[in-house]
PDB file of C-alpha atoms in Angstrom:
ATOM      1  CA  MET R  10       0.040   0.065   0.057  1.00  0.00           C
ATOM      2  CA  ALA R  11       1.295   3.348  -1.028  1.00  0.00           C
ATOM      3  CA  GLN R  12       1.959   6.037   1.624  1.00  0.00           C
ATOM      4  CA  ARG R  13      -0.923   8.429   2.008  1.00  0.00           C
ATOM      5  CA  PHE R  14      -0.540  12.109   2.675  1.00  0.00           C
ATOM      6  CA  LYS R  15      -3.102  14.551   3.959  1.00  0.00           C
ATOM      7  CA  THR R  16      -3.816  18.231   3.178  1.00  0.00           C
ATOM      8  CA  GLY R  17      -1.455  20.394   5.311  1.00  0.00           C
ATOM      9  CA  GLU R  18       1.383  17.793   5.509  1.00  0.00           C
ATOM     10  CA  LYS R  19       4.608  18.405   3.659  1.00  0.00           C
ATOM     11  CA  ALA R  20       5.631  16.405   0.509  1.00  0.00           C
ATOM     12  CA  PRO R  21       8.714  14.223   1.368  1.00  0.00           C
ATOM     13  CA  GLU R  22      10.050  14.385  -2.229  1.00  0.00           C
ATOM     14  CA  ASN R  23       9.588  15.888  -5.618  1.00  0.00           C
ATOM     15  CA  GLY R  24       6.981  14.238  -7.859  1.00  0.00           C
ATOM     16  CA  THR R  25       3.422  13.901  -9.052  1.00  0.00           C
ATOM     17  CA  TYR R  26       0.817  13.040  -6.465  1.00  0.00           C
ATOM     18  CA  GLU R  27      -2.650  11.602  -7.145  1.00  0.00           C
ATOM     19  CA  PHE R  28      -5.879  12.476  -5.317  1.00  0.00           C
ATOM     20  CA  VAL R  29      -7.160   9.447  -3.650  1.00  0.00           C
ATOM     21  CA  GLY R  30     -10.169  10.763  -1.591  1.00  0.00           C
ATOM     22  CA  LEU R  31     -11.486  13.285   0.855  1.00  0.00           C
ATOM     23  CA  VAL R  32     -10.805  13.176   4.564  1.00  0.00           C
ATOM     24  CA  ASN R  33     -14.581  13.683   4.982  1.00  0.00           C
ATOM     25  CA  GLU R  34     -15.694  10.989   2.544  1.00  0.00           C
ATOM     26  CA  SER R  35     -19.074  12.631   1.808  1.00  0.00           C
ATOM     27  CA  ASN R  36     -18.068  13.930  -1.634  1.00  0.00           C
ATOM     28  CA  GLU R  37     -15.568  11.211  -2.871  1.00  0.00           C
ATOM     29  CA  ASN R  38     -15.837  12.126  -6.555  1.00  0.00           C
ATOM     30  CA  ALA R  39     -15.824  15.862  -6.123  1.00  0.00           C
ATOM     31  CA  ASN R  40     -12.684  16.555  -8.038  1.00  0.00           C
ATOM     32  CA  ALA R  41     -12.667  16.822 -11.891  1.00  0.00           C
ATOM     33  CA  GLU R  42     -10.361  14.454 -13.700  1.00  0.00           C
ATOM     34  CA  GLU R  43      -7.888  17.240 -14.549  1.00  0.00           C
ATOM     35  CA  GLU R  44      -7.614  18.118 -10.787  1.00  0.00           C
ATOM     36  CA  LYS R  45      -6.565  14.586  -9.602  1.00  0.00           C
ATOM     37  CA  ASN R  46      -2.863  14.966 -10.245  1.00  0.00           C
ATOM     38  CA  ILE R  47      -0.525  17.606  -8.741  1.00  0.00           C
ATOM     39  CA  GLU R  48       3.166  18.330  -9.100  1.00  0.00           C
ATOM     40  CA  LEU R  49       4.793  19.062  -5.869  1.00  0.00           C
ATOM     41  CA  SER R  50       8.532  19.739  -4.786  1.00  0.00           C
ATOM     42  CA  SER R  51      10.040  18.404  -1.614  1.00  0.00           C
ATOM     43  CA  GLY R  52       8.781  20.492   1.285  1.00  0.00           C
ATOM     44  CA  ASP R  53       5.659  21.761  -0.539  1.00  0.00           C
ATOM     45  CA  THR R  54       2.478  21.590   1.439  1.00  0.00           C
ATOM     46  CA  PHE R  55      -0.355  19.180   0.252  1.00  0.00           C
ATOM     47  CA  PRO R  56      -3.338  21.283  -0.847  1.00  0.00           C
ATOM     48  CA  PRO R  57      -6.959  20.821  -0.226  1.00  0.00           C
ATOM     49  CA  SER R  58      -9.326  19.545  -3.001  1.00  0.00           C
ATOM     50  CA  GLN R  59      -9.313  22.005  -5.685  1.00  0.00           C
ATOM     51  CA  SER R  60     -13.008  21.745  -6.416  1.00  0.00           C
ATOM     52  CA  ASN R  61     -14.387  22.232  -2.950  1.00  0.00           C
ATOM     53  CA  LYS R  62     -11.441  23.072  -0.675  1.00  0.00           C
ATOM     54  CA  ASP R  63     -12.002  20.117   1.595  1.00  0.00           C
ATOM     55  CA  ALA R  64      -9.116  18.236   3.150  1.00  0.00           C
ATOM     56  CA  ALA R  65      -7.775  15.575   0.905  1.00  0.00           C
ATOM     57  CA  TYR R  66      -5.658  12.512   0.778  1.00  0.00           C
ATOM     58  CA  TRP R  67      -2.839  12.150  -1.844  1.00  0.00           C
ATOM     59  CA  GLU R  68      -0.447   9.358  -2.797  1.00  0.00           C
ATOM     60  CA  LYS R  69       2.759   9.605  -4.880  1.00  0.00           C
ATOM     61  CA  SER R  70       2.088   8.377  -8.470  1.00  0.00           C
ATOM     62  CA  ASN R  71       5.556   8.495  -9.889  1.00  0.00           C
TER      63      ASN R  71
END
């Protein structure tokens, strides 16, 4: 299982991270397809869901 990161945590390394769900699971499919991947550098803060600004979970995809 891949390591999961939450909104507000710092990225451990550079890379592409994929949206895997909301912390509050009420709107699980709220993000549009083009919002499901983000590029972060080491030390960047994981953002909330772009569509609704809710706390989200992210996993490294590459």
